[in-house]
mmCIF file of N, CA, C and O in Angstrom:
data_model
loop_
_atom_site.group_PDB
_atom_site.id
_atom_site.type_symbol
_atom_site.label_atom_id
_atom_site.label_comp_id
_atom_site.label_asym_id
_atom_site.label_seq_id
_atom_site.Cartn_x
_atom_site.Cartn_y
_atom_site.Cartn_z
ATOM 1 N N UNK M 1 -22.622 -38.144 22.886
ATOM 2 C CA UNK M 1 -21.504 -38.560 21.819
ATOM 3 C C UNK M 1 -20.371 -39.638 22.941
ATOM 4 O O UNK M 1 -20.543 -39.684 23.917
ATOM 5 N N UNK M 2 -19.781 -40.398 21.920
ATOM 6 C CA UNK M 2 -19.119 -41.148 22.267
ATOM 7 C C UNK M 2 -17.377 -41.133 22.844
ATOM 8 O O UNK M 2 -17.274 -39.953 22.120
ATOM 9 N N UNK M 3 -16.921 -42.108 23.655
ATOM 10 C CA UNK M 3 -15.621 -40.712 23.794
ATOM 11 C C UNK M 3 -14.549 -41.301 22.540
ATOM 12 O O UNK M 3 -14.146 -40.202 22.060
ATOM 13 N N UNK M 4 -15.003 -42.121 21.671
ATOM 14 C CA UNK M 4 -14.374 -42.448 19.834
ATOM 15 C C UNK M 4 -14.580 -41.386 19.883
ATOM 16 O O UNK M 4 -14.401 -41.270 18.154
ATOM 17 N N UNK M 5 -16.292 -40.812 19.069
ATOM 18 C CA UNK M 5 -16.964 -40.291 18.339
ATOM 19 C C UNK M 5 -15.780 -38.758 18.457
ATOM 20 O O UNK M 5 -15.412 -37.939 19.437
ATOM 21 N N UNK M 6 -15.575 -37.682 17.033
ATOM 22 C CA UNK M 6 -14.697 -36.408 16.864
ATOM 23 C C UNK M 6 -15.745 -35.693 16.449
ATOM 24 O O UNK M 6 -16.652 -36.021 15.286
ATOM 25 N N UNK M 7 -15.896 -34.732 17.291
ATOM 26 C CA UNK M 7 -17.328 -33.523 16.806
ATOM 27 C C UNK M 7 -15.887 -32.413 16.485
ATOM 28 O O UNK M 7 -15.553 -32.271 17.514
ATOM 29 N N UNK M 8 -16.185 -32.202 15.093
ATOM 30 C CA UNK M 8 -15.628 -30.850 14.470
ATOM 31 C C UNK M 8 -16.596 -29.817 14.184
ATOM 32 O O UNK M 8 -17.748 -29.814 13.825
ATOM 33 N N UNK M 9 -16.539 -28.727 15.144
ATOM 34 C CA UNK M 9 -16.876 -27.600 14.840
ATOM 35 C C UNK M 9 -15.846 -26.221 14.255
ATOM 36 O O UNK M 9 -15.170 -26.401 14.618
ATOM 37 N N UNK M 10 -16.617 -25.251 13.133
ATOM 38 C CA UNK M 10 -15.974 -24.026 13.142
ATOM 39 C C UNK M 10 -16.590 -22.653 14.011
ATOM 40 O O UNK M 10 -18.134 -22.945 13.663
ATOM 41 N N UNK M 11 -15.775 -21.853 14.574
ATOM 42 C CA UNK M 11 -16.113 -20.999 14.775
ATOM 43 C C UNK M 11 -16.771 -20.223 14.256
ATOM 44 O O UNK M 11 -15.386 -19.422 12.853
ATOM 45 N N UNK M 12 -17.644 -19.286 13.815
ATOM 46 C CA UNK M 12 -18.281 -18.262 12.883
ATOM 47 C C UNK M 12 -17.657 -16.689 13.800
ATOM 48 O O UNK M 12 -18.236 -16.312 14.956
ATOM 49 N N UNK M 13 -16.805 -15.818 13.062
ATOM 50 C CA UNK M 13 -16.796 -14.618 13.910
ATOM 51 C C UNK M 13 -17.144 -13.678 12.236
ATOM 52 O O UNK M 13 -17.219 -13.889 11.327
ATOM 53 N N UNK M 14 -17.982 -12.548 12.695
ATOM 54 C CA UNK M 14 -18.340 -11.734 12.033
ATOM 55 C C UNK M 14 -17.262 -11.126 11.750
ATOM 56 O O UNK M 14 -16.348 -9.907 11.835
ATOM 57 N N UNK M 15 -17.671 -10.592 9.949
ATOM 58 C CA UNK M 15 -16.516 -9.732 9.649
ATOM 59 C C UNK M 15 -16.651 -8.630 9.415
ATOM 60 O O UNK M 15 -17.569 -7.792 9.137
ATOM 61 N N UNK M 16 -15.629 -7.301 9.520
ATOM 62 C CA UNK M 16 -16.165 -6.350 9.913
ATOM 63 C C UNK M 16 -15.697 -5.120 8.724
ATOM 64 O O UNK M 16 -14.161 -5.200 8.759
ATOM 65 N N UNK M 17 -15.867 -5.087 7.788
ATOM 66 C CA UNK M 17 -15.055 -4.641 6.827
ATOM 67 C C UNK M 17 -14.376 -3.479 7.072
ATOM 68 O O UNK M 17 -13.368 -2.898 6.429
ATOM 69 N N UNK M 18 -14.819 -2.263 7.851
ATOM 70 C CA UNK M 18 -14.218 -1.146 8.422
ATOM 71 C C UNK M 18 -12.531 -1.715 8.949
ATOM 72 O O UNK M 18 -11.602 -0.841 8.890
ATOM 73 N N UNK M 19 -12.737 -2.694 9.881
ATOM 74 C CA UNK M 19 -11.680 -2.927 10.674
ATOM 75 C C UNK M 19 -10.259 -3.064 9.616
ATOM 76 O O UNK M 19 -9.376 -3.049 9.728
ATOM 77 N N UNK M 20 -10.872 -3.649 8.668
ATOM 78 C CA UNK M 20 -9.857 -4.170 7.496
ATOM 79 C C UNK M 20 -9.115 -3.064 6.662
ATOM 80 O O UNK M 20 -7.626 -3.421 6.194
ATOM 81 N N UNK M 21 -9.505 -1.752 6.821
ATOM 82 C CA UNK M 21 -9.380 -0.978 6.121
ATOM 83 C C UNK M 21 -7.720 -0.789 6.163
ATOM 84 O O UNK M 21 -6.829 -0.100 5.629
ATOM 85 N N UNK M 22 -7.656 -0.740 7.341
ATOM 86 C CA UNK M 22 -6.051 -0.380 7.978
ATOM 87 C C UNK M 22 -4.967 -1.407 7.080
ATOM 88 O O UNK M 22 -4.197 -1.279 7.263
ATOM 89 N N UNK M 23 -5.625 -2.569 6.691
ATOM 90 C CA UNK M 23 -4.786 -3.423 6.267
ATOM 91 C C UNK M 23 -4.465 -3.258 4.386
ATOM 92 O O UNK M 23 -3.108 -3.678 4.271
ATOM 93 N N UNK M 24 -5.982 -2.163 4.248
ATOM 94 C CA UNK M 24 -5.419 -1.801 2.848
ATOM 95 C C UNK M 24 -4.029 -1.359 2.217
ATOM 96 O O UNK M 24 -3.764 -0.016 2.531
ATOM 97 N N UNK M 25 -4.084 -2.071 1.103
ATOM 98 C CA UNK M 25 -2.716 -0.918 0.246
ATOM 99 C C UNK M 25 -3.084 -0.405 -1.077
ATOM 100 O O UNK M 25 -3.609 -0.894 -1.550
ATOM 101 N N UNK M 26 -3.223 0.415 -1.289
ATOM 102 C CA UNK M 26 -3.355 1.511 -2.294
ATOM 103 C C UNK M 26 -2.416 1.602 -3.125
ATOM 104 O O UNK M 26 -1.078 1.178 -3.205
ATOM 105 N N UNK M 27 -2.733 1.408 -4.680
ATOM 106 C CA UNK M 27 -1.966 0.751 -5.745
ATOM 107 C C UNK M 27 -0.680 1.994 -5.487
ATOM 108 O O UNK M 27 -1.189 3.167 -5.476
ATOM 109 N N UNK M 28 0.595 1.605 -5.470
ATOM 110 C CA UNK M 28 1.121 2.681 -6.077
ATOM 111 C C UNK M 28 2.122 3.235 -5.051
ATOM 112 O O UNK M 28 3.135 3.897 -4.446
ATOM 113 N N UNK M 29 0.866 3.028 -3.597
ATOM 114 C CA UNK M 29 1.598 3.012 -2.233
ATOM 115 C C UNK M 29 2.876 2.197 -1.737
ATOM 116 O O UNK M 29 3.432 2.855 -0.885
ATOM 117 N N UNK M 30 2.983 1.057 -2.249
ATOM 118 C CA UNK M 30 4.028 0.095 -1.526
ATOM 119 C C UNK M 30 5.612 -0.304 -2.290
ATOM 120 O O UNK M 30 5.198 -0.303 -3.439
ATOM 121 N N UNK M 31 6.471 -0.104 -1.778
ATOM 122 C CA UNK M 31 7.319 -0.731 -3.301
ATOM 123 C C UNK M 31 8.108 -1.598 -2.285
ATOM 124 O O UNK M 31 8.612 -2.159 -1.109
ATOM 125 N N UNK M 32 7.931 -3.309 -3.519
ATOM 126 C CA UNK M 32 8.831 -4.026 -2.669
ATOM 127 C C UNK M 32 10.119 -4.604 -3.519
ATOM 128 O O UNK M 32 10.902 -4.949 -3.358
ATOM 129 N N UNK M 33 10.918 -3.409 -3.754
ATOM 130 C CA UNK M 33 12.384 -2.828 -4.443
ATOM 131 C C UNK M 33 13.309 -3.893 -3.355
ATOM 132 O O UNK M 33 14.406 -3.673 -4.247
ATOM 133 N N UNK M 34 13.101 -3.384 -2.120
ATOM 134 C CA UNK M 34 14.196 -4.279 -1.043
ATOM 135 C C UNK M 34 13.983 -4.884 -0.602
ATOM 136 O O UNK M 34 13.981 -5.706 0.264
ATOM 137 N N UNK M 35 12.703 -5.944 -0.801
ATOM 138 C CA UNK M 35 11.970 -7.043 -0.511
ATOM 139 C C UNK M 35 12.988 -8.080 0.428
ATOM 140 O O UNK M 35 12.916 -8.232 1.437
ATOM 141 N N UNK M 36 13.921 -8.415 -0.238
ATOM 142 C CA UNK M 36 15.089 -9.365 -0.437
ATOM 143 C C UNK M 36 16.326 -8.885 0.365
ATOM 144 O O UNK M 36 17.165 -10.069 0.427
ATOM 145 N N UNK M 37 16.540 -7.782 0.559
ATOM 146 C CA UNK M 37 17.841 -7.505 0.827
ATOM 147 C C UNK M 37 18.324 -7.829 1.969
ATOM 148 O O UNK M 37 19.620 -7.873 2.132
ATOM 149 N N UNK M 38 17.710 -7.913 3.161
ATOM 150 C CA UNK M 38 18.270 -8.979 4.433
ATOM 151 C C UNK M 38 18.761 -9.959 3.878
ATOM 152 O O UNK M 38 19.632 -9.896 4.622
ATOM 153 N N UNK M 39 18.330 -10.752 3.638
ATOM 154 C CA UNK M 39 18.828 -12.205 2.759
ATOM 155 C C UNK M 39 19.925 -11.921 2.072
ATOM 156 O O UNK M 39 20.841 -12.370 2.187
ATOM 157 N N UNK M 40 19.888 -10.876 1.029
ATOM 158 C CA UNK M 40 21.116 -10.216 0.529
ATOM 159 C C UNK M 40 22.212 -10.114 0.874
ATOM 160 O O UNK M 40 23.549 -10.590 1.216
ATOM 161 N N UNK M 41 22.368 -9.392 2.228
ATOM 162 C CA UNK M 41 22.992 -8.674 3.032
ATOM 163 C C UNK M 41 23.620 -10.259 3.951
ATOM 164 O O UNK M 41 24.596 -10.041 4.292
ATOM 165 N N UNK M 42 23.228 -10.852 4.221
ATOM 166 C CA UNK M 42 22.857 -12.086 4.923
ATOM 167 C C UNK M 42 24.081 -12.823 4.221
ATOM 168 O O UNK M 42 25.157 -13.385 4.803
ATOM 169 N N UNK M 43 23.857 -13.167 3.179
ATOM 170 C CA UNK M 43 24.718 -13.979 2.224
ATOM 171 C C UNK M 43 25.752 -13.276 2.146
ATOM 172 O O UNK M 43 26.852 -13.809 2.174
ATOM 173 N N UNK M 44 26.123 -12.004 2.186
ATOM 174 C CA UNK M 44 27.275 -11.693 1.606
ATOM 175 C C UNK M 44 28.433 -11.623 2.673
ATOM 176 O O UNK M 44 29.216 -11.492 2.604
ATOM 177 N N UNK M 45 27.259 -11.322 4.052
ATOM 178 C CA UNK M 45 28.169 -11.162 5.098
ATOM 179 C C UNK M 45 29.002 -12.775 5.660
ATOM 180 O O UNK M 45 30.124 -12.832 5.884
ATOM 181 N N UNK M 46 28.409 -13.563 4.783
ATOM 182 C CA UNK M 46 28.894 -15.074 4.932
ATOM 183 C C UNK M 46 30.332 -15.167 4.141
ATOM 184 O O UNK M 46 30.877 -15.672 4.562
ATOM 185 N N UNK M 47 30.008 -15.065 3.308
ATOM 186 C CA UNK M 47 30.407 -15.265 1.827
ATOM 187 C C UNK M 47 32.008 -14.421 1.806
ATOM 188 O O UNK M 47 32.906 -14.611 0.829
ATOM 189 N N UNK M 48 31.681 -12.846 2.101
ATOM 190 C CA UNK M 48 32.332 -12.125 1.343
ATOM 191 C C UNK M 48 34.129 -11.866 2.371
ATOM 192 O O UNK M 48 34.885 -11.764 1.214
ATOM 193 N N UNK M 49 34.450 -12.436 2.767
ATOM 194 C CA UNK M 49 36.090 -13.155 3.029
ATOM 195 C C UNK M 49 35.979 -13.806 2.236
ATOM 196 O O UNK M 49 38.007 -13.364 2.288
ATOM 197 N N UNK M 50 35.393 -15.190 2.069
ATOM 198 C CA UNK M 50 36.526 -16.016 1.366
ATOM 199 C C UNK M 50 36.422 -15.536 -0.597
ATOM 200 O O UNK M 50 37.257 -15.611 -0.631
ATOM 201 N N UNK M 51 35.323 -14.301 -0.826
ATOM 202 C CA UNK M 51 35.844 -13.422 -1.758
ATOM 203 C C UNK M 51 36.847 -12.898 -1.961
ATOM 204 O O UNK M 51 37.609 -12.670 -2.660
ATOM 205 N N UNK M 52 36.625 -12.115 -0.845
ATOM 206 C CA UNK M 52 37.957 -11.011 -1.161
ATOM 207 C C UNK M 52 39.014 -11.987 -0.896
ATOM 208 O O UNK M 52 40.190 -12.037 -2.071
ATOM 209 N N UNK M 53 39.162 -12.652 -0.560
ATOM 210 C CA UNK M 53 40.406 -13.883 -0.196
ATOM 211 C C UNK M 53 41.030 -14.097 -1.952
ATOM 212 O O UNK M 53 42.201 -14.771 -2.741
ATOM 213 N N UNK M 54 39.490 -14.617 -2.245
ATOM 214 C CA UNK M 54 39.969 -15.747 -3.368
ATOM 215 C C UNK M 54 40.410 -14.653 -5.141
ATOM 216 O O UNK M 54 40.859 -14.995 -6.233
ATOM 217 N N UNK M 55 39.427 -13.300 -4.597
ATOM 218 C CA UNK M 55 39.500 -12.519 -5.551
ATOM 219 C C UNK M 55 41.381 -11.912 -5.721
ATOM 220 O O UNK M 55 41.922 -11.686 -6.323
ATOM 221 N N UNK M 56 41.833 -11.552 -4.416
ATOM 222 C CA UNK M 56 43.247 -11.527 -4.668
ATOM 223 C C UNK M 56 44.069 -12.339 -5.367
ATOM 224 O O UNK M 56 44.917 -12.419 -5.755
ATOM 225 N N UNK M 57 43.997 -13.777 -4.599
ATOM 226 C CA UNK M 57 44.776 -14.950 -5.406
ATOM 227 C C UNK M 57 44.730 -14.979 -7.482
ATOM 228 O O UNK M 57 45.366 -14.623 -7.771
ATOM 229 N N UNK M 58 43.492 -14.911 -7.497
ATOM 230 C CA UNK M 58 43.086 -14.047 -8.600
ATOM 231 C C UNK M 58 43.604 -13.710 -9.412
ATOM 232 O O UNK M 58 44.048 -13.425 -10.519
ATOM 233 N N UNK M 59 42.928 -11.917 -8.408
ATOM 234 C CA UNK M 59 43.742 -10.966 -9.331
ATOM 235 C C UNK M 59 44.505 -10.200 -8.190
ATOM 236 O O UNK M 59 43.697 -8.540 -8.205
ATOM 237 N N UNK M 60 45.469 -10.025 -8.089
ATOM 238 C CA UNK M 60 46.133 -9.427 -7.501
ATOM 239 C C UNK M 60 46.370 -7.846 -8.248
ATOM 240 O O UNK M 60 46.989 -7.139 -6.432
ATOM 241 N N UNK M 61 46.398 -7.312 -8.702
ATOM 242 C CA UNK M 61 46.551 -6.089 -9.375
ATOM 243 C C UNK M 61 45.283 -5.305 -9.354
ATOM 244 O O UNK M 61 45.515 -3.884 -9.319
ATOM 245 N N UNK M 62 44.289 -6.288 -9.162
ATOM 246 C CA UNK M 62 42.912 -5.205 -8.765
ATOM 247 C C UNK M 62 42.507 -4.685 -7.366
ATOM 248 O O UNK M 62 43.209 -5.670 -6.584
ATOM 249 N N UNK M 63 42.256 -4.013 -7.690
ATOM 250 C CA UNK M 63 41.402 -2.861 -6.166
ATOM 251 C C UNK M 63 39.583 -3.934 -6.105
ATOM 252 O O UNK M 63 39.523 -3.967 -6.557
ATOM 253 N N UNK M 64 39.883 -3.690 -4.823
ATOM 254 C CA UNK M 64 38.553 -4.543 -4.554
ATOM 255 C C UNK M 64 37.302 -3.532 -3.733
ATOM 256 O O UNK M 64 38.034 -3.194 -3.223
ATOM 257 N N UNK M 65 36.316 -3.205 -3.716
ATOM 258 C CA UNK M 65 35.516 -2.443 -3.519
ATOM 259 C C UNK M 65 34.064 -3.023 -3.571
ATOM 260 O O UNK M 65 33.518 -4.006 -3.982
ATOM 261 N N UNK M 66 33.380 -2.352 -2.232
ATOM 262 C CA UNK M 66 32.180 -2.917 -2.165
ATOM 263 C C UNK M 66 31.016 -2.357 -2.917
ATOM 264 O O UNK M 66 29.812 -2.944 -2.569
ATOM 265 N N UNK M 67 31.403 -1.267 -3.548
ATOM 266 C CA UNK M 67 30.119 -0.402 -4.174
ATOM 267 C C UNK M 67 30.330 -0.308 -5.901
ATOM 268 O O UNK M 67 31.702 0.374 -5.591
ATOM 269 N N UNK M 68 29.834 -0.297 -6.248
ATOM 270 C CA UNK M 68 30.399 0.198 -7.737
ATOM 271 C C UNK M 68 30.921 1.770 -8.033
ATOM 272 O O UNK M 68 31.929 2.506 -8.422
ATOM 273 N N UNK M 69 29.935 2.936 -6.567
ATOM 274 C CA UNK M 69 30.176 4.027 -7.150
ATOM 275 C C UNK M 69 31.310 4.278 -5.977
ATOM 276 O O UNK M 69 32.355 5.379 -6.600
ATOM 277 N N UNK M 70 32.363 3.013 -5.762
ATOM 278 C CA UNK M 70 33.438 3.686 -4.787
ATOM 279 C C UNK M 70 34.520 3.537 -5.843
ATOM 280 O O UNK M 70 35.395 4.380 -6.005
ATOM 281 N N UNK M 71 34.461 2.583 -6.644
ATOM 282 C CA UNK M 71 35.589 2.514 -7.950
ATOM 283 C C UNK M 71 35.260 4.361 -8.724
ATOM 284 O O UNK M 71 36.421 4.511 -8.297
ATOM 285 N N UNK M 72 34.066 4.835 -9.152
ATOM 286 C CA UNK M 72 34.023 6.289 -9.470
ATOM 287 C C UNK M 72 34.623 7.049 -8.333
ATOM 288 O O UNK M 72 35.712 8.115 -8.708
ATOM 289 N N UNK M 73 34.568 6.965 -7.201
ATOM 290 C CA UNK M 73 34.536 8.194 -6.251
ATOM 291 C C UNK M 73 36.320 7.580 -6.197
ATOM 292 O O UNK M 73 37.037 9.071 -5.721
ATOM 293 N N UNK M 74 37.288 6.788 -5.849
ATOM 294 C CA UNK M 74 38.292 6.971 -5.795
ATOM 295 C C UNK M 74 38.931 6.910 -7.134
ATOM 296 O O UNK M 74 39.996 6.623 -6.757
ATOM 297 N N UNK M 75 38.150 7.169 -8.235
ATOM 298 C CA UNK M 75 38.802 7.675 -9.420
ATOM 299 C C UNK M 75 40.104 5.920 -9.824
ATOM 300 O O UNK M 75 40.939 6.083 -10.331
ATOM 301 N N UNK M 76 39.239 4.715 -9.204
ATOM 302 C CA UNK M 76 39.626 3.514 -9.933
ATOM 303 C C UNK M 76 39.720 3.606 -11.426
ATOM 304 O O UNK M 76 40.265 3.003 -12.295
ATOM 305 N N UNK M 77 38.708 3.252 -11.825
ATOM 306 C CA UNK M 77 38.577 3.230 -14.044
ATOM 307 C C UNK M 77 38.608 4.788 -14.008
ATOM 308 O O UNK M 77 38.807 6.303 -13.950
ATOM 309 N N UNK M 78 39.945 4.568 -14.983
ATOM 310 C CA UNK M 78 40.163 6.137 -15.334
ATOM 311 C C UNK M 78 39.674 6.107 -16.830
ATOM 312 O O UNK M 78 38.851 5.848 -17.175
ATOM 313 N N UNK M 79 40.122 7.164 -17.525
ATOM 314 C CA UNK M 79 39.042 8.255 -18.846
ATOM 315 C C UNK M 79 39.229 7.010 -20.082
ATOM 316 O O UNK M 79 38.639 7.014 -20.988
ATOM 317 N N UNK M 80 40.645 6.137 -20.105
ATOM 318 C CA UNK M 80 40.776 4.611 -20.699
ATOM 319 C C UNK M 80 40.940 6.106 -22.703
ATOM 320 O O UNK M 80 41.141 5.043 -23.127
ATOM 321 N N UNK M 81 41.306 7.141 -21.968
ATOM 322 C CA UNK M 81 41.933 7.783 -23.287
ATOM 323 C C UNK M 81 44.002 7.307 -23.321
ATOM 324 O O UNK M 81 44.049 6.545 -23.054
ATOM 325 N N UNK M 82 44.276 7.934 -24.341
ATOM 326 C CA UNK M 82 45.976 7.710 -25.188
ATOM 327 C C UNK M 82 47.117 7.747 -24.646
ATOM 328 O O UNK M 82 47.710 7.818 -24.326
ATOM 329 N N UNK M 83 46.184 8.809 -23.147
ATOM 330 C CA UNK M 83 47.477 9.120 -22.346
ATOM 331 C C UNK M 83 48.429 7.862 -21.519
ATOM 332 O O UNK M 83 47.349 7.527 -20.780
ATOM 333 N N UNK M 84 49.236 8.201 -21.101
ATOM 334 C CA UNK M 84 50.249 6.635 -21.030
ATOM 335 C C UNK M 84 49.611 6.361 -19.009
ATOM 336 O O UNK M 84 49.545 5.592 -18.919
ATOM 337 N N UNK M 85 49.671 7.985 -18.512
ATOM 338 C CA UNK M 85 49.382 8.135 -17.323
ATOM 339 C C UNK M 85 47.519 8.118 -17.048
ATOM 340 O O UNK M 85 47.135 7.798 -15.698
ATOM 341 N N UNK M 86 46.804 8.125 -18.157
ATOM 342 C CA UNK M 86 45.419 7.385 -17.972
ATOM 343 C C UNK M 86 44.903 5.759 -18.012
ATOM 344 O O UNK M 86 43.853 5.285 -18.437
ATOM 345 N N UNK M 87 45.545 4.769 -17.182
ATOM 346 C CA UNK M 87 44.837 3.674 -17.575
ATOM 347 C C UNK M 87 44.215 3.299 -16.361
ATOM 348 O O UNK M 87 44.278 4.123 -15.625
ATOM 349 N N UNK M 88 43.125 2.135 -17.372
ATOM 350 C CA UNK M 88 42.362 2.078 -16.098
ATOM 351 C C UNK M 88 42.900 1.000 -14.998
ATOM 352 O O UNK M 88 43.689 -0.161 -15.238
ATOM 353 N N UNK M 89 42.756 1.246 -13.580
ATOM 354 C CA UNK M 89 43.030 0.312 -12.837
ATOM 355 C C UNK M 89 41.573 -0.906 -12.720
ATOM 356 O O UNK M 89 40.826 -0.445 -12.416
ATOM 357 N N UNK M 90 41.999 -2.248 -13.138
ATOM 358 C CA UNK M 90 40.888 -3.171 -12.842
ATOM 359 C C UNK M 90 40.622 -2.708 -11.063
ATOM 360 O O UNK M 90 41.589 -2.870 -9.986
ATOM 361 N N UNK M 91 39.181 -3.543 -10.972
ATOM 362 C CA UNK M 91 38.451 -3.058 -9.911
ATOM 363 C C UNK M 91 37.334 -4.916 -9.576
ATOM 364 O O UNK M 91 36.934 -5.175 -10.412
ATOM 365 N N UNK M 92 37.327 -5.019 -8.477
ATOM 366 C CA UNK M 92 36.459 -6.160 -8.327
ATOM 367 C C UNK M 92 35.021 -5.552 -7.133
ATOM 368 O O UNK M 92 36.006 -4.861 -6.327
ATOM 369 N N UNK M 93 34.066 -5.812 -7.751
ATOM 370 C CA UNK M 93 32.980 -5.406 -6.643
ATOM 371 C C UNK M 93 32.215 -6.813 -5.889
ATOM 372 O O UNK M 93 31.852 -7.978 -6.412
ATOM 373 N N UNK M 94 32.525 -6.613 -4.675
ATOM 374 C CA UNK M 94 32.030 -7.456 -3.824
ATOM 375 C C UNK M 94 31.096 -6.875 -3.053
ATOM 376 O O UNK M 94 30.627 -5.640 -1.871
ATOM 377 N N UNK M 95 29.314 -7.295 -3.524
ATOM 378 C CA UNK M 95 28.835 -6.944 -2.960
ATOM 379 C C UNK M 95 27.165 -6.887 -4.090
ATOM 380 O O UNK M 95 27.677 -8.043 -4.404
ATOM 381 N N UNK M 96 26.071 -6.011 -3.455
ATOM 382 C CA UNK M 96 24.647 -6.841 -4.292
ATOM 383 C C UNK M 96 24.423 -5.731 -5.180
ATOM 384 O O UNK M 96 24.127 -4.894 -4.383
ATOM 385 N N UNK M 97 24.066 -5.809 -6.529
ATOM 386 C CA UNK M 97 24.165 -5.174 -7.369
ATOM 387 C C UNK M 97 22.594 -4.962 -7.058
ATOM 388 O O UNK M 97 21.889 -5.846 -7.131
ATOM 389 N N UNK M 98 21.671 -3.489 -7.292
ATOM 390 C CA UNK M 98 20.199 -3.560 -7.381
ATOM 391 C C UNK M 98 20.180 -2.449 -8.930
ATOM 392 O O UNK M 98 21.118 -1.974 -9.296
ATOM 393 N N UNK M 99 19.359 -2.979 -9.186
ATOM 394 C CA UNK M 99 18.819 -2.914 -10.759
ATOM 395 C C UNK M 99 18.151 -0.988 -9.884
ATOM 396 O O UNK M 99 17.609 -0.675 -8.856
#
């Protein structure tokens, strides 16, 4: 071949089906429910401080929580009854909600 000619070739490798077994995923054995959770967490970390400030400016009487369950644990949400002392306190959740 001359220096200007290009020679293309492809290596052939023997396929071993037994070696591939370790990479097989059985149906129903793998969950992708938190597949992008690291992306959501990184995004939240970048914007959380600004969001908290904006929420405080807009809803000064609201309590800010990072999880919906925090609202229930801290009795932020009232019973909604007729009792004057049983009023709901507004709250804002700043976080990632999963289904």
